[in-house]
């Protein structure tokens, strides 16, 4: 069986943090995509497979969910989908393409613009104009998602609240997990990594 949990949300909504949570807490496998963009400072190596443009073109025959943003390309391989339950961060258009080829569990995390900009600025040092430009591009597709009844929508009202909702959604799909130990350990680890990353970026700004 193959089931891909598709996490979606506007920039800095906490979707990568939730992806890490599913991997750490439940042993869900990561379904990684490909990109030609440069790795961001302090970015973990498990977010994407990083390729140059020539390598991306060579793989064209095998790629789906092609996207372009500011000259950088993003895509995925259908044959990379792991057996069992996996998770990926994907946009709405990519999800629509993927769901026709494999079983999916779509989840959209909605968070207010004020909190998202604060996260973007603290983690990636993104200015407000750049933030709004990316938001405008994303909203074109995510505004349509609101009407998609198959997509589970979560309002981000605090990270622990989102953890609990994700737990409720995932439990029916998983078997034989040490719930209490794995979940608590995963939450502590992810929160520690989040605070450490924010500290790195804060220090870099003043160096």
mmCIF file of C-alpha atoms in Angstrom:
data_model
loop_
_atom_site.group_PDB
_atom_site.id
_atom_site.type_symbol
_atom_site.label_atom_id
_atom_site.label_comp_id
_atom_site.label_asym_id
_atom_site.label_seq_id
_atom_site.Cartn_x
_atom_site.Cartn_y
_atom_site.Cartn_z
ATOM 1 C CA UNK A 1 0.000 0.000 0.000
ATOM 2 C CA UNK A 2 1.114 3.529 -0.738
ATOM 3 C CA UNK A 3 -0.375 6.570 1.001
ATOM 4 C CA UNK A 4 1.158 10.038 0.689
ATOM 5 C CA UNK A 5 0.294 12.621 3.337
ATOM 6 C CA UNK A 6 0.329 15.905 1.417
ATOM 7 C CA UNK A 7 1.034 18.875 3.698
ATOM 8 C CA UNK A 8 0.089 22.237 2.219
ATOM 9 C CA UNK A 9 0.140 25.823 3.392
ATOM 10 C CA UNK A 10 1.336 29.310 2.630
ATOM 11 C CA UNK A 11 4.986 30.097 3.341
ATOM 12 C CA UNK A 12 6.104 29.771 6.973
ATOM 13 C CA UNK A 13 2.862 28.115 8.083
ATOM 14 C CA UNK A 14 4.729 25.409 9.968
ATOM 15 C CA UNK A 15 4.277 22.674 7.357
ATOM 16 C CA UNK A 16 7.944 21.604 7.334
ATOM 17 C CA UNK A 17 7.865 21.383 11.113
ATOM 18 C CA UNK A 18 4.806 19.114 10.876
ATOM 19 C CA UNK A 19 6.562 17.020 8.227
ATOM 20 C CA UNK A 20 9.462 16.506 10.645
ATOM 21 C CA UNK A 21 7.003 15.668 13.413
ATOM 22 C CA UNK A 22 5.382 12.891 11.364
ATOM 23 C CA UNK A 23 8.802 11.454 10.527
ATOM 24 C CA UNK A 24 10.075 11.624 14.113
ATOM 25 C CA UNK A 25 6.898 10.626 15.965
ATOM 26 C CA UNK A 26 5.531 7.920 13.687
ATOM 27 C CA UNK A 27 8.382 6.829 11.470
ATOM 28 C CA UNK A 28 6.525 8.097 8.401
ATOM 29 C CA UNK A 29 8.847 8.093 5.380
ATOM 30 C CA UNK A 30 9.772 11.337 3.651
ATOM 31 C CA UNK A 31 8.803 11.706 -0.019
ATOM 32 C CA UNK A 32 11.414 14.208 -1.179
ATOM 33 C CA UNK A 33 11.152 16.388 -4.255
ATOM 34 C CA UNK A 34 13.804 17.878 -6.520
ATOM 35 C CA UNK A 35 14.814 21.504 -6.976
ATOM 36 C CA UNK A 36 17.392 23.595 -8.823
ATOM 37 C CA UNK A 37 17.449 26.331 -6.192
ATOM 38 C CA UNK A 38 20.412 26.752 -3.903
ATOM 39 C CA UNK A 39 20.279 25.319 -0.429
ATOM 40 C CA UNK A 40 19.373 27.986 2.116
ATOM 41 C CA UNK A 41 21.719 28.760 4.967
ATOM 42 C CA UNK A 42 21.191 26.307 7.830
ATOM 43 C CA UNK A 43 18.704 24.345 5.691
ATOM 44 C CA UNK A 44 18.638 20.647 6.460
ATOM 45 C CA UNK A 45 19.639 18.256 3.693
ATOM 46 C CA UNK A 46 16.451 16.225 3.950
ATOM 47 C CA UNK A 47 14.112 18.867 2.516
ATOM 48 C CA UNK A 48 14.946 18.370 -1.190
ATOM 49 C CA UNK A 49 17.215 16.595 -3.611
ATOM 50 C CA UNK A 50 19.276 19.501 -4.958
ATOM 51 C CA UNK A 51 20.138 19.372 -8.679
ATOM 52 C CA UNK A 52 21.479 21.792 -11.246
ATOM 53 C CA UNK A 53 19.388 22.729 -14.279
ATOM 54 C CA UNK A 54 21.114 20.239 -16.597
ATOM 55 C CA UNK A 55 20.502 17.391 -14.160
ATOM 56 C CA UNK A 56 16.862 18.423 -13.851
ATOM 57 C CA UNK A 57 16.417 18.433 -17.623
ATOM 58 C CA UNK A 58 18.000 14.971 -17.876
ATOM 59 C CA UNK A 59 15.365 13.694 -15.439
ATOM 60 C CA UNK A 60 12.481 15.409 -17.241
ATOM 61 C CA UNK A 61 10.931 12.188 -18.536
ATOM 62 C CA UNK A 62 10.476 10.891 -14.997
ATOM 63 C CA UNK A 63 9.294 14.074 -13.258
ATOM 64 C CA UNK A 64 5.828 15.321 -12.374
ATOM 65 C CA UNK A 65 4.360 18.315 -10.535
ATOM 66 C CA UNK A 66 6.762 20.709 -12.286
ATOM 67 C CA UNK A 67 6.781 24.204 -10.796
ATOM 68 C CA UNK A 68 8.883 27.315 -11.357
ATOM 69 C CA UNK A 69 9.449 30.219 -8.989
ATOM 70 C CA UNK A 70 11.909 33.045 -9.677
ATOM 71 C CA UNK A 71 13.865 30.912 -12.126
ATOM 72 C CA UNK A 72 14.141 27.883 -9.842
ATOM 73 C CA UNK A 73 12.420 24.616 -10.718
ATOM 74 C CA UNK A 74 10.694 22.101 -8.464
ATOM 75 C CA UNK A 75 9.400 18.616 -9.288
ATOM 76 C CA UNK A 76 8.890 15.070 -8.000
ATOM 77 C CA UNK A 77 9.344 11.504 -9.210
ATOM 78 C CA UNK A 78 6.454 9.104 -8.988
ATOM 79 C CA UNK A 79 8.821 6.158 -8.531
ATOM 80 C CA UNK A 80 10.325 7.841 -5.450
ATOM 81 C CA UNK A 81 7.131 7.347 -3.452
ATOM 82 C CA UNK A 82 8.002 4.912 -0.625
ATOM 83 C CA UNK A 83 5.923 1.873 0.186
ATOM 84 C CA UNK A 84 3.602 2.372 3.136
ATOM 85 C CA UNK A 85 2.845 5.815 4.532
ATOM 86 C CA UNK A 86 4.959 8.777 3.443
ATOM 87 C CA UNK A 87 4.756 12.547 3.762
ATOM 88 C CA UNK A 88 5.638 15.484 1.554
ATOM 89 C CA UNK A 89 5.279 19.256 1.531
ATOM 90 C CA UNK A 90 3.617 20.207 -1.735
ATOM 91 C CA UNK A 91 1.567 23.004 -3.272
ATOM 92 C CA UNK A 92 -2.087 22.590 -4.205
ATOM 93 C CA UNK A 93 -1.502 22.185 -7.942
ATOM 94 C CA UNK A 94 1.128 19.535 -7.270
ATOM 95 C CA UNK A 95 -1.264 17.706 -4.958
ATOM 96 C CA UNK A 96 -3.991 17.688 -7.627
ATOM 97 C CA UNK A 97 -1.565 16.086 -10.058
ATOM 98 C CA UNK A 98 -0.341 13.575 -7.500
ATOM 99 C CA UNK A 99 -3.744 12.463 -6.239
ATOM 100 C CA UNK A 100 -4.659 11.053 -9.641
ATOM 101 C CA UNK A 101 -1.700 8.659 -9.441
ATOM 102 C CA UNK A 102 -1.523 7.529 -5.795
ATOM 103 C CA UNK A 103 -3.610 7.462 -2.594
ATOM 104 C CA UNK A 104 -3.269 10.762 -0.779
ATOM 105 C CA UNK A 105 -4.234 12.316 2.547
ATOM 106 C CA UNK A 106 -4.310 16.101 1.942
ATOM 107 C CA UNK A 107 -3.862 18.465 4.911
ATOM 108 C CA UNK A 108 -3.807 22.261 4.690
ATOM 109 C CA UNK A 109 -2.440 24.312 7.600
ATOM 110 C CA UNK A 110 -3.818 27.835 7.739
ATOM 111 C CA UNK A 111 -1.962 30.469 9.732
ATOM 112 C CA UNK A 112 -2.355 34.238 9.977
ATOM 113 C CA UNK A 113 -0.124 36.501 7.923
ATOM 114 C CA UNK A 114 1.307 38.260 10.991
ATOM 115 C CA UNK A 115 2.708 35.050 12.470
ATOM 116 C CA UNK A 116 3.889 33.723 9.123
ATOM 117 C CA UNK A 117 5.874 36.860 8.331
ATOM 118 C CA UNK A 118 7.424 36.781 11.795
ATOM 119 C CA UNK A 119 8.559 33.190 11.170
ATOM 120 C CA UNK A 120 9.903 33.963 7.690
ATOM 121 C CA UNK A 121 11.785 37.004 8.921
ATOM 122 C CA UNK A 122 13.308 35.264 11.945
ATOM 123 C CA UNK A 123 14.318 32.086 10.114
ATOM 124 C CA UNK A 124 15.242 33.255 6.607
ATOM 125 C CA UNK A 125 15.675 37.041 7.053
ATOM 126 C CA UNK A 126 12.992 37.668 4.404
ATOM 127 C CA UNK A 127 11.828 41.276 3.993
ATOM 128 C CA UNK A 128 8.147 42.202 3.934
ATOM 129 C CA UNK A 129 8.028 43.010 0.195
ATOM 130 C CA UNK A 130 9.605 39.700 -0.751
ATOM 131 C CA UNK A 131 7.233 37.941 1.637
ATOM 132 C CA UNK A 132 4.189 39.569 0.011
ATOM 133 C CA UNK A 133 5.394 38.713 -3.504
ATOM 134 C CA UNK A 134 5.638 35.021 -2.636
ATOM 135 C CA UNK A 135 2.303 35.146 -0.818
ATOM 136 C CA UNK A 136 0.606 36.595 -3.907
ATOM 137 C CA UNK A 137 1.922 33.752 -6.082
ATOM 138 C CA UNK A 138 0.824 31.094 -3.588
ATOM 139 C CA UNK A 139 -2.627 32.538 -2.927
ATOM 140 C CA UNK A 140 -3.638 32.177 -6.574
ATOM 141 C CA UNK A 141 -3.825 28.406 -6.075
ATOM 142 C CA UNK A 142 -4.525 28.154 -2.342
ATOM 143 C CA UNK A 143 -7.630 30.342 -2.672
ATOM 144 C CA UNK A 144 -9.095 27.487 -4.734
ATOM 145 C CA UNK A 145 -8.173 24.928 -2.082
ATOM 146 C CA UNK A 146 -10.656 26.512 0.327
ATOM 147 C CA UNK A 147 -13.489 24.993 -1.737
ATOM 148 C CA UNK A 148 -11.939 21.519 -1.968
ATOM 149 C CA UNK A 149 -13.900 19.335 0.448
ATOM 150 C CA UNK A 150 -11.370 16.494 0.243
ATOM 151 C CA UNK A 151 -8.658 18.606 1.861
ATOM 152 C CA UNK A 152 -8.503 18.614 5.674
ATOM 153 C CA UNK A 153 -8.097 22.203 6.908
ATOM 154 C CA UNK A 154 -6.331 23.008 10.179
ATOM 155 C CA UNK A 155 -6.295 26.478 11.699
ATOM 156 C CA UNK A 156 -2.916 26.997 13.375
ATOM 157 C CA UNK A 157 -3.786 28.195 16.887
ATOM 158 C CA UNK A 158 -0.537 27.188 18.544
ATOM 159 C CA UNK A 159 1.909 24.421 17.784
ATOM 160 C CA UNK A 160 0.676 22.026 20.472
ATOM 161 C CA UNK A 161 -2.861 22.368 19.160
ATOM 162 C CA UNK A 162 -1.668 21.434 15.651
ATOM 163 C CA UNK A 163 0.260 18.450 17.052
ATOM 164 C CA UNK A 164 -2.940 17.141 18.665
ATOM 165 C CA UNK A 165 -5.020 17.576 15.496
ATOM 166 C CA UNK A 166 -2.358 15.859 13.383
ATOM 167 C CA UNK A 167 -2.319 12.982 15.890
ATOM 168 C CA UNK A 168 -6.083 12.533 15.564
ATOM 169 C CA UNK A 169 -5.863 12.526 11.765
ATOM 170 C CA UNK A 170 -2.972 10.060 11.576
ATOM 171 C CA UNK A 171 -3.909 7.511 14.255
ATOM 172 C CA UNK A 172 -6.409 5.539 12.113
ATOM 173 C CA UNK A 173 -3.723 4.940 9.484
ATOM 174 C CA UNK A 174 -0.984 3.622 11.752
ATOM 175 C CA UNK A 175 -0.451 0.408 13.641
ATOM 176 C CA UNK A 176 1.774 -0.799 16.487
ATOM 177 C CA UNK A 177 3.473 2.449 17.469
ATOM 178 C CA UNK A 178 4.789 3.387 20.874
ATOM 179 C CA UNK A 179 2.540 6.434 20.858
ATOM 180 C CA UNK A 180 3.386 8.142 24.121
ATOM 181 C CA UNK A 181 7.163 7.715 23.899
ATOM 182 C CA UNK A 182 7.536 8.516 20.184
ATOM 183 C CA UNK A 183 5.206 11.483 20.224
ATOM 184 C CA UNK A 184 6.599 13.160 23.328
ATOM 185 C CA UNK A 185 10.193 12.625 22.224
ATOM 186 C CA UNK A 186 9.416 13.967 18.761
ATOM 187 C CA UNK A 187 7.743 17.112 20.090
ATOM 188 C CA UNK A 188 10.651 17.894 22.380
ATOM 189 C CA UNK A 189 13.213 17.298 19.627
ATOM 190 C CA UNK A 190 11.372 19.404 17.059
ATOM 191 C CA UNK A 191 10.787 22.297 19.435
ATOM 192 C CA UNK A 192 14.474 22.237 20.440
ATOM 193 C CA UNK A 193 15.572 22.249 16.787
ATOM 194 C CA UNK A 194 13.144 25.075 16.008
ATOM 195 C CA UNK A 195 14.483 27.235 18.837
ATOM 196 C CA UNK A 196 18.090 26.422 17.894
ATOM 197 C CA UNK A 197 17.485 27.414 14.274
ATOM 198 C CA UNK A 198 15.866 30.699 15.309
ATOM 199 C CA UNK A 199 18.865 31.400 17.548
ATOM 200 C CA UNK A 200 21.292 30.764 14.658
ATOM 201 C CA UNK A 201 19.514 33.215 12.388
ATOM 202 C CA UNK A 202 19.199 35.799 15.134
ATOM 203 C CA UNK A 203 22.934 35.611 15.787
ATOM 204 C CA UNK A 204 23.780 35.777 12.072
ATOM 205 C CA UNK A 205 21.897 39.064 11.698
ATOM 206 C CA UNK A 206 24.215 40.762 14.147
ATOM 207 C CA UNK A 207 27.525 39.236 13.060
#
